């Protein structure tokens, strides 16, 4: 089932929002950005800057030792990276400083040209970064294959680890990774006890520090693992190994500044380009990673996780202020990569002029900054200030640090650059050959040559995949299978034509396409062959590698449709593109009659239909006071989408369009999507609007669409027949086998789902369920009459008894929703109303009204905010009250006592497409905590049995 999603030029979805000039405040929108250019320092930024500073000092010293550079140069680059790149950069939360990725490059340059010329090379690399950033070339730098980038960083990490292992063993590193590996046995022969023990202690603390369990671990993890490891190693070395080699910070008077570069021009230009390339790639990759970390943090804050109280229940009564503060936290903008590249260039230029190391963005420092709660660039800048102060005030303390501890720290950083997640990812995408070639090239020939080798291998692999296509034909029990492995280009058309010619003309054939590209020549061949094959009485099915059917993309039929399940929307042809607006007004649509049970279980209804005149009066009562922000009820069914030529549809299977070999979107049965309209906020008699009501962001504007001006829809019988025909044509073949199994074995639903008959609630869609999963009961207002009060209608009680005692469901869910017409009618009801079936049924909702009016009970609410208005308050309260009615049923009470049945309350906000869950308390006596928590998209689900992706029911559910 799917919805007709308006295209970008259709602004009808914005019509329900209040204009900015109206003074109405959207409840969940972030606060407007502060104006003014003053540098603001928040408390979170101050604490985060201290955390990053404590991590940056040992890292900077360790990298300077690894590069064989002056130790003060590492501190200079850390300070410059924090202050300059922090102030000017395009990624506010990224922390720049000396780079592990540049360790091998800088060490090689120092050995070849000396330190002062290396500083001049750093200046040249910075100037080149400024030029590239001004030319907006940052995004182009990310166009390099991820296998090459991660292979380069992994090769650098291996080289760093090999070099620092010599320092941990008490020796000195060699000039290259190969030399370090070859001299390692000799180093092991003359190893002393002090340096390896201090290095081993440092490594152990780095590994175990993040894994300390319990509350103690949470407290201790506030201290960075790098600082804890170096501090403990320094303390142990001071007591047990006083003669171990330590940090030696020379006097600032002897600090070397850059000089005019000396050497061959081509070699110097290559050095500048190599340093620029590695520094830029590492900075830009780190910026992208910071964006992801920041987005994850914002998502966690916006999801509003419940605050656990001492009693163990989630979402206590005092969590609203915290939730409000979390929602109001400033959002960090996405990175401006060109600005970031220019800032990195300026920082490298300044660092080189001051005699510091090359600067780049660091993933380790930046991730620590984000996790520490930084909200802006103030934390980055302050970290640079603290490093600058430490270079002058903490020289004596820094000189106590053993070199073995710094070497172990940098060695662990190098090992971590070989990311196993990246290895699995490149292996999954069949690019491990490129990854391995890049690592080998970096280790054997250096960074620049290694990158060149990786690019050459990547190009060769791409050409090989583009030109190599394997085509096989096999016969399985009279069904012919043609498998195409690789990309389908014009080069493969002759072989493909011969293979298709081998298939009998009247046979059933399956064509499996395992590739991601098909050019126009191959597409025309397959398309023409499939039509001819169908004309001779044969049947063809096109599948992907997993066996799922490949269908025509949704955009091929209607550009306004976007499928979210196997079913496609059938409102595309009759959806008003532009509905005229007639002025202020309210909707007068009635919310259907009494409901019926749907889905895979037994149905129930609430009574017979009322006379026409009385039903019209009830409809007026139910729509005279619409809920704020409640969308209009769904329009009637429209004819299903059809292809341009019915004859082609009857003769051939859906095909791919040129340029793709795995487009999603299988056609299927009709759905019943909702249509979002606009309502005028109504006033509930006897109820004074609260502040939450006045400022609710769900209120619509003061206008109403003129639906009379829309195009007329086809007759109901035609829509029904068209929908049934679409099901039989597209969906029935996919689900027939599963439905046959259910018919043989009988239904075994896992839960009873009681919800409103509102057409906007599609239970299978919001619960991601399929045939046989839910035993569904639908009625007006999702009401559950208490036992003994069902005068004349026992359908709901019968359904509950059957589901609990006969089907043995494991849980029961009562689902309310926003903008419920039944709750509107209850709020606007007058004493002595008409004695109709509808009003007699709505009397079962009076206890919910009394519960809401009671001063002895806390209001049911959504986590983090109060209900928007009285209608939403009653919708939430009604769910809690109906759960009380449900417990009163003998069969339900017995199963709850036995511990074999769970009850759940649920609220679905139609306009937001957001589900909220009300969970049970710690025991039966505690009842329910009347707080509805939002369901996060990333909420982990319980492990399920493996599902065959080629199973017909799974194909129907996933829409492959």
Short mmCIF file of C-alpha atoms in Angstrom, two decimals, residues 347-604:
data_model
loop_
_atom_site.label_atom_id
_atom_site.label_comp_id
_atom_site.label_asym_id
_atom_site.label_seq_id
_atom_site.Cartn_x
_atom_site.Cartn_y
_atom_site.Cartn_z
CA UNK A 347 46.40 26.63 9.31
CA UNK A 348 49.16 24.74 7.47
CA UNK A 349 50.62 28.00 6.20
CA UNK A 350 50.70 29.49 9.70
CA UNK A 351 52.01 26.29 11.27
CA UNK A 352 54.81 26.07 8.71
CA UNK A 353 55.76 29.71 9.26
CA UNK A 354 55.97 29.10 13.02
CA UNK A 355 57.99 25.91 12.63
CA UNK A 356 55.20 23.45 13.35
CA UNK A 357 54.09 20.16 11.86
CA UNK A 358 51.56 19.86 9.07
CA UNK A 359 47.93 20.17 10.20
CA UNK A 360 44.86 18.17 9.23
CA UNK A 361 41.53 17.26 10.72
CA UNK A 362 41.72 14.29 13.06
CA UNK A 363 38.95 11.73 13.44
CA UNK A 364 40.12 10.72 16.94
CA UNK A 365 40.14 14.22 18.39
CA UNK A 366 36.98 15.25 16.52
CA UNK A 367 34.97 12.25 17.67
CA UNK A 368 36.05 12.92 21.25
CA UNK A 369 34.90 16.53 20.83
CA UNK A 370 31.45 15.47 19.58
CA UNK A 371 30.96 12.82 22.26
CA UNK A 372 32.01 15.30 24.95
CA UNK A 373 28.96 17.41 24.06
CA UNK A 374 30.50 20.29 22.11
CA UNK A 375 27.95 22.58 20.48
CA UNK A 376 30.13 24.92 18.42
CA UNK A 377 33.59 25.93 17.34
CA UNK A 378 34.35 27.42 20.76
CA UNK A 379 35.47 24.02 22.08
CA UNK A 380 37.95 23.62 19.20
CA UNK A 381 39.40 27.08 19.66
CA UNK A 382 39.66 26.76 23.44
CA UNK A 383 41.46 23.45 23.10
CA UNK A 384 44.09 25.26 21.00
CA UNK A 385 44.38 27.97 23.67
CA UNK A 386 44.94 25.35 26.40
CA UNK A 387 47.64 23.67 24.28
CA UNK A 388 49.32 27.05 23.75
CA UNK A 389 49.34 27.71 27.49
CA UNK A 390 50.66 24.22 28.20
CA UNK A 391 53.69 24.77 25.96
CA UNK A 392 54.83 27.53 28.29
CA UNK A 393 53.59 26.38 31.68
CA UNK A 394 53.82 22.58 31.64
CA UNK A 395 57.27 22.02 30.14
CA UNK A 396 58.62 20.43 33.32
CA UNK A 397 55.69 18.03 33.61
CA UNK A 398 55.85 17.05 29.94
CA UNK A 399 59.54 16.16 30.21
CA UNK A 400 58.66 13.33 32.66
CA UNK A 401 56.78 11.40 29.93
CA UNK A 402 58.66 8.28 28.72
CA UNK A 403 59.21 7.99 24.98
CA UNK A 404 58.06 4.36 25.14
CA UNK A 405 54.63 5.50 26.38
CA UNK A 406 54.26 7.98 23.52
CA UNK A 407 55.46 5.38 21.04
CA UNK A 408 52.90 2.87 22.32
CA UNK A 409 50.16 5.49 22.08
CA UNK A 410 50.97 6.30 18.45
CA UNK A 411 51.39 2.59 17.64
CA UNK A 412 47.84 1.90 18.83
CA UNK A 413 46.59 4.83 16.73
CA UNK A 414 48.33 3.35 13.71
CA UNK A 415 46.81 -0.07 14.30
CA UNK A 416 43.36 1.50 14.62
CA UNK A 417 43.79 3.07 11.18
CA UNK A 418 43.47 -0.47 9.78
CA UNK A 419 39.70 -0.55 10.20
CA UNK A 420 38.16 -4.02 9.89
CA UNK A 421 34.76 -2.49 9.13
CA UNK A 422 36.31 -0.85 6.08
CA UNK A 423 37.87 -4.16 5.06
CA UNK A 424 34.51 -5.93 5.26
CA UNK A 425 32.87 -3.11 3.32
CA UNK A 426 35.37 -3.13 0.44
CA UNK A 427 35.23 -6.93 0.36
CA UNK A 428 31.44 -6.80 0.14
CA UNK A 429 31.71 -4.42 -2.82
CA UNK A 430 34.37 -6.62 -4.43
CA UNK A 431 37.08 -3.94 -4.20
CA UNK A 432 39.48 -5.75 -1.89
CA UNK A 433 42.02 -6.06 -4.72
CA UNK A 434 42.17 -2.26 -4.97
CA UNK A 435 42.40 -1.96 -1.18
CA UNK A 436 45.22 -4.50 -0.94
CA UNK A 437 47.14 -3.01 -3.87
CA UNK A 438 47.01 0.45 -2.29
CA UNK A 439 48.25 -0.81 1.09
CA UNK A 440 51.08 -2.72 -0.58
CA UNK A 441 52.06 0.26 -2.69
CA UNK A 442 52.12 2.62 0.30
CA UNK A 443 54.28 0.22 2.34
CA UNK A 444 56.72 -0.57 -0.45
CA UNK A 445 56.99 2.66 -2.43
CA UNK A 446 55.52 5.50 -0.32
CA UNK A 447 52.22 7.32 -0.14
CA UNK A 448 52.08 9.04 -3.52
CA UNK A 449 53.18 6.00 -5.49
CA UNK A 450 50.86 3.81 -3.45
CA UNK A 451 47.89 6.04 -4.31
CA UNK A 452 48.89 5.95 -7.99
CA UNK A 453 49.05 2.14 -7.90
CA UNK A 454 45.63 2.00 -6.24
CA UNK A 455 44.09 4.24 -8.90
CA UNK A 456 45.61 2.15 -11.69
CA UNK A 457 44.30 -1.09 -10.19
CA UNK A 458 40.84 0.46 -9.64
CA UNK A 459 40.66 1.51 -13.30
CA UNK A 460 41.76 -1.95 -14.44
CA UNK A 461 39.17 -3.66 -12.23
CA UNK A 462 36.41 -1.34 -13.50
CA UNK A 463 37.27 -2.05 -17.13
CA UNK A 464 37.42 -5.77 -16.43
CA UNK A 465 33.97 -5.75 -14.81
CA UNK A 466 32.50 -3.64 -17.58
CA UNK A 467 33.68 -5.95 -20.35
CA UNK A 468 33.35 -9.36 -18.66
CA UNK A 469 29.88 -10.85 -18.63
CA UNK A 470 29.12 -14.50 -17.86
CA UNK A 471 25.93 -15.97 -19.33
CA UNK A 472 24.77 -19.49 -18.43
CA UNK A 473 21.65 -21.47 -19.32
CA UNK A 474 20.32 -24.38 -17.26
CA UNK A 475 17.16 -26.49 -17.02
CA UNK A 476 15.50 -27.31 -13.68
CA UNK A 477 12.45 -29.57 -13.86
CA UNK A 478 11.26 -28.13 -17.14
CA UNK A 479 11.89 -24.55 -16.05
CA UNK A 480 14.70 -22.81 -17.87
CA UNK A 481 17.07 -20.51 -15.99
CA UNK A 482 19.29 -17.96 -17.74
CA UNK A 483 21.82 -16.31 -15.44
CA UNK A 484 23.69 -13.14 -16.40
CA UNK A 485 26.65 -12.26 -14.20
CA UNK A 486 28.17 -8.84 -14.82
CA UNK A 487 27.17 -5.70 -16.65
CA UNK A 488 25.08 -5.87 -19.81
CA UNK A 489 26.60 -3.66 -22.50
CA UNK A 490 26.54 -3.81 -26.29
CA UNK A 491 29.66 -6.01 -26.11
CA UNK A 492 27.61 -8.78 -24.49
CA UNK A 493 24.61 -8.50 -26.81
CA UNK A 494 25.73 -11.20 -29.33
CA UNK A 495 26.33 -13.80 -26.59
CA UNK A 496 23.12 -12.83 -24.82
CA UNK A 497 21.15 -13.16 -28.06
CA UNK A 498 22.55 -16.68 -28.66
CA UNK A 499 21.71 -17.70 -25.08
CA UNK A 500 18.14 -16.40 -25.33
CA UNK A 501 17.74 -18.25 -28.62
CA UNK A 502 18.48 -21.55 -26.84
CA UNK A 503 15.34 -21.22 -24.68
CA UNK A 504 12.22 -22.99 -26.06
CA UNK A 505 9.62 -20.51 -27.26
CA UNK A 506 6.71 -21.88 -25.21
CA UNK A 507 8.61 -22.68 -22.00
CA UNK A 508 8.64 -21.02 -18.60
CA UNK A 509 11.86 -19.06 -18.23
CA UNK A 510 13.56 -17.19 -15.41
CA UNK A 511 16.18 -14.57 -16.31
CA UNK A 512 18.44 -13.74 -13.37
CA UNK A 513 20.29 -10.44 -13.76
CA UNK A 514 23.24 -10.09 -11.39
CA UNK A 515 24.65 -6.70 -12.26
CA UNK A 516 24.13 -2.99 -11.75
CA UNK A 517 24.28 -1.61 -15.30
CA UNK A 518 22.42 -2.30 -18.54
CA UNK A 519 22.85 -0.14 -21.60
CA UNK A 520 20.18 0.58 -24.19
CA UNK A 521 21.25 -2.13 -26.66
CA UNK A 522 20.97 -4.89 -24.05
CA UNK A 523 17.68 -3.51 -22.77
CA UNK A 524 16.08 -3.50 -26.21
CA UNK A 525 17.24 -7.07 -26.84
CA UNK A 526 15.73 -8.38 -23.58
CA UNK A 527 12.55 -6.35 -23.99
CA UNK A 528 11.90 -7.51 -27.56
CA UNK A 529 12.70 -11.12 -26.69
CA UNK A 530 10.33 -11.13 -23.68
CA UNK A 531 7.43 -9.82 -25.81
CA UNK A 532 8.07 -12.42 -28.50
CA UNK A 533 8.42 -15.19 -25.92
CA UNK A 534 5.10 -14.26 -24.29
CA UNK A 535 3.41 -14.11 -27.69
CA UNK A 536 4.35 -17.77 -28.29
CA UNK A 537 2.75 -18.86 -25.01
CA UNK A 538 5.83 -18.75 -22.79
CA UNK A 539 6.17 -17.03 -19.44
CA UNK A 540 9.14 -14.97 -18.30
CA UNK A 541 10.18 -13.81 -14.84
CA UNK A 542 13.10 -11.45 -14.27
CA UNK A 543 14.88 -11.74 -10.91
CA UNK A 544 17.88 -10.35 -9.15
CA UNK A 545 20.68 -12.30 -7.54
CA UNK A 546 18.64 -13.08 -4.39
CA UNK A 547 15.70 -14.38 -6.41
CA UNK A 548 13.48 -11.34 -5.91
CA UNK A 549 11.43 -10.21 -8.89
CA UNK A 550 12.63 -7.16 -10.77
CA UNK A 551 9.73 -4.87 -11.65
CA UNK A 552 9.17 -1.63 -13.44
CA UNK A 553 10.22 1.34 -11.30
CA UNK A 554 7.40 3.33 -9.77
CA UNK A 555 8.51 6.44 -11.63
CA UNK A 556 7.98 4.67 -14.94
CA UNK A 557 4.22 4.76 -14.38
CA UNK A 558 3.63 7.83 -12.25
CA UNK A 559 6.21 10.32 -11.14
CA UNK A 560 4.04 11.38 -8.21
CA UNK A 561 4.02 7.90 -6.61
CA UNK A 562 6.63 6.60 -4.23
CA UNK A 563 6.06 3.04 -3.02
CA UNK A 564 6.57 2.18 0.64
CA UNK A 565 5.21 -1.39 0.41
CA UNK A 566 4.52 -3.83 -2.44
CA UNK A 567 1.25 -2.03 -3.17
CA UNK A 568 1.22 1.09 -5.31
CA UNK A 569 -0.94 4.10 -4.87
CA UNK A 570 -4.05 4.28 -7.00
CA UNK A 571 -4.92 7.93 -6.36
CA UNK A 572 -2.42 9.30 -8.85
CA UNK A 573 -4.86 9.72 -11.72
CA UNK A 574 -7.56 11.45 -9.72
CA UNK A 575 -5.47 13.44 -7.21
CA UNK A 576 -6.23 17.16 -7.59
CA UNK A 577 -2.98 18.79 -8.65
CA UNK A 578 -4.19 22.20 -7.50
CA UNK A 579 -7.24 22.33 -5.25
CA UNK A 580 -8.81 25.80 -5.29
CA UNK A 581 -9.07 27.61 -1.99
CA UNK A 582 -12.39 29.19 -1.14
CA UNK A 583 -11.54 30.96 2.08
CA UNK A 584 -11.91 30.30 5.74
CA UNK A 585 -13.91 27.28 6.66
CA UNK A 586 -13.89 23.91 8.27
CA UNK A 587 -14.17 20.40 6.99
CA UNK A 588 -17.58 18.83 7.16
CA UNK A 589 -16.52 15.29 6.34
CA UNK A 590 -17.99 12.57 8.55
CA UNK A 591 -15.76 9.93 9.99
CA UNK A 592 -17.32 6.80 8.55
CA UNK A 593 -19.82 4.60 10.27
CA UNK A 594 -19.22 1.98 12.84
CA UNK A 595 -16.17 -0.13 12.22
CA UNK A 596 -15.45 -3.63 11.13
CA UNK A 597 -12.56 -5.88 11.93
CA UNK A 598 -10.05 -6.24 9.13
CA UNK A 599 -6.76 -7.92 8.49
CA UNK A 600 -6.05 -11.54 9.03
CA UNK A 601 -8.40 -12.08 11.91
CA UNK A 602 -12.11 -12.05 12.72
CA UNK A 603 -14.13 -8.90 12.12
CA UNK A 604 -16.38 -7.08 14.50
#
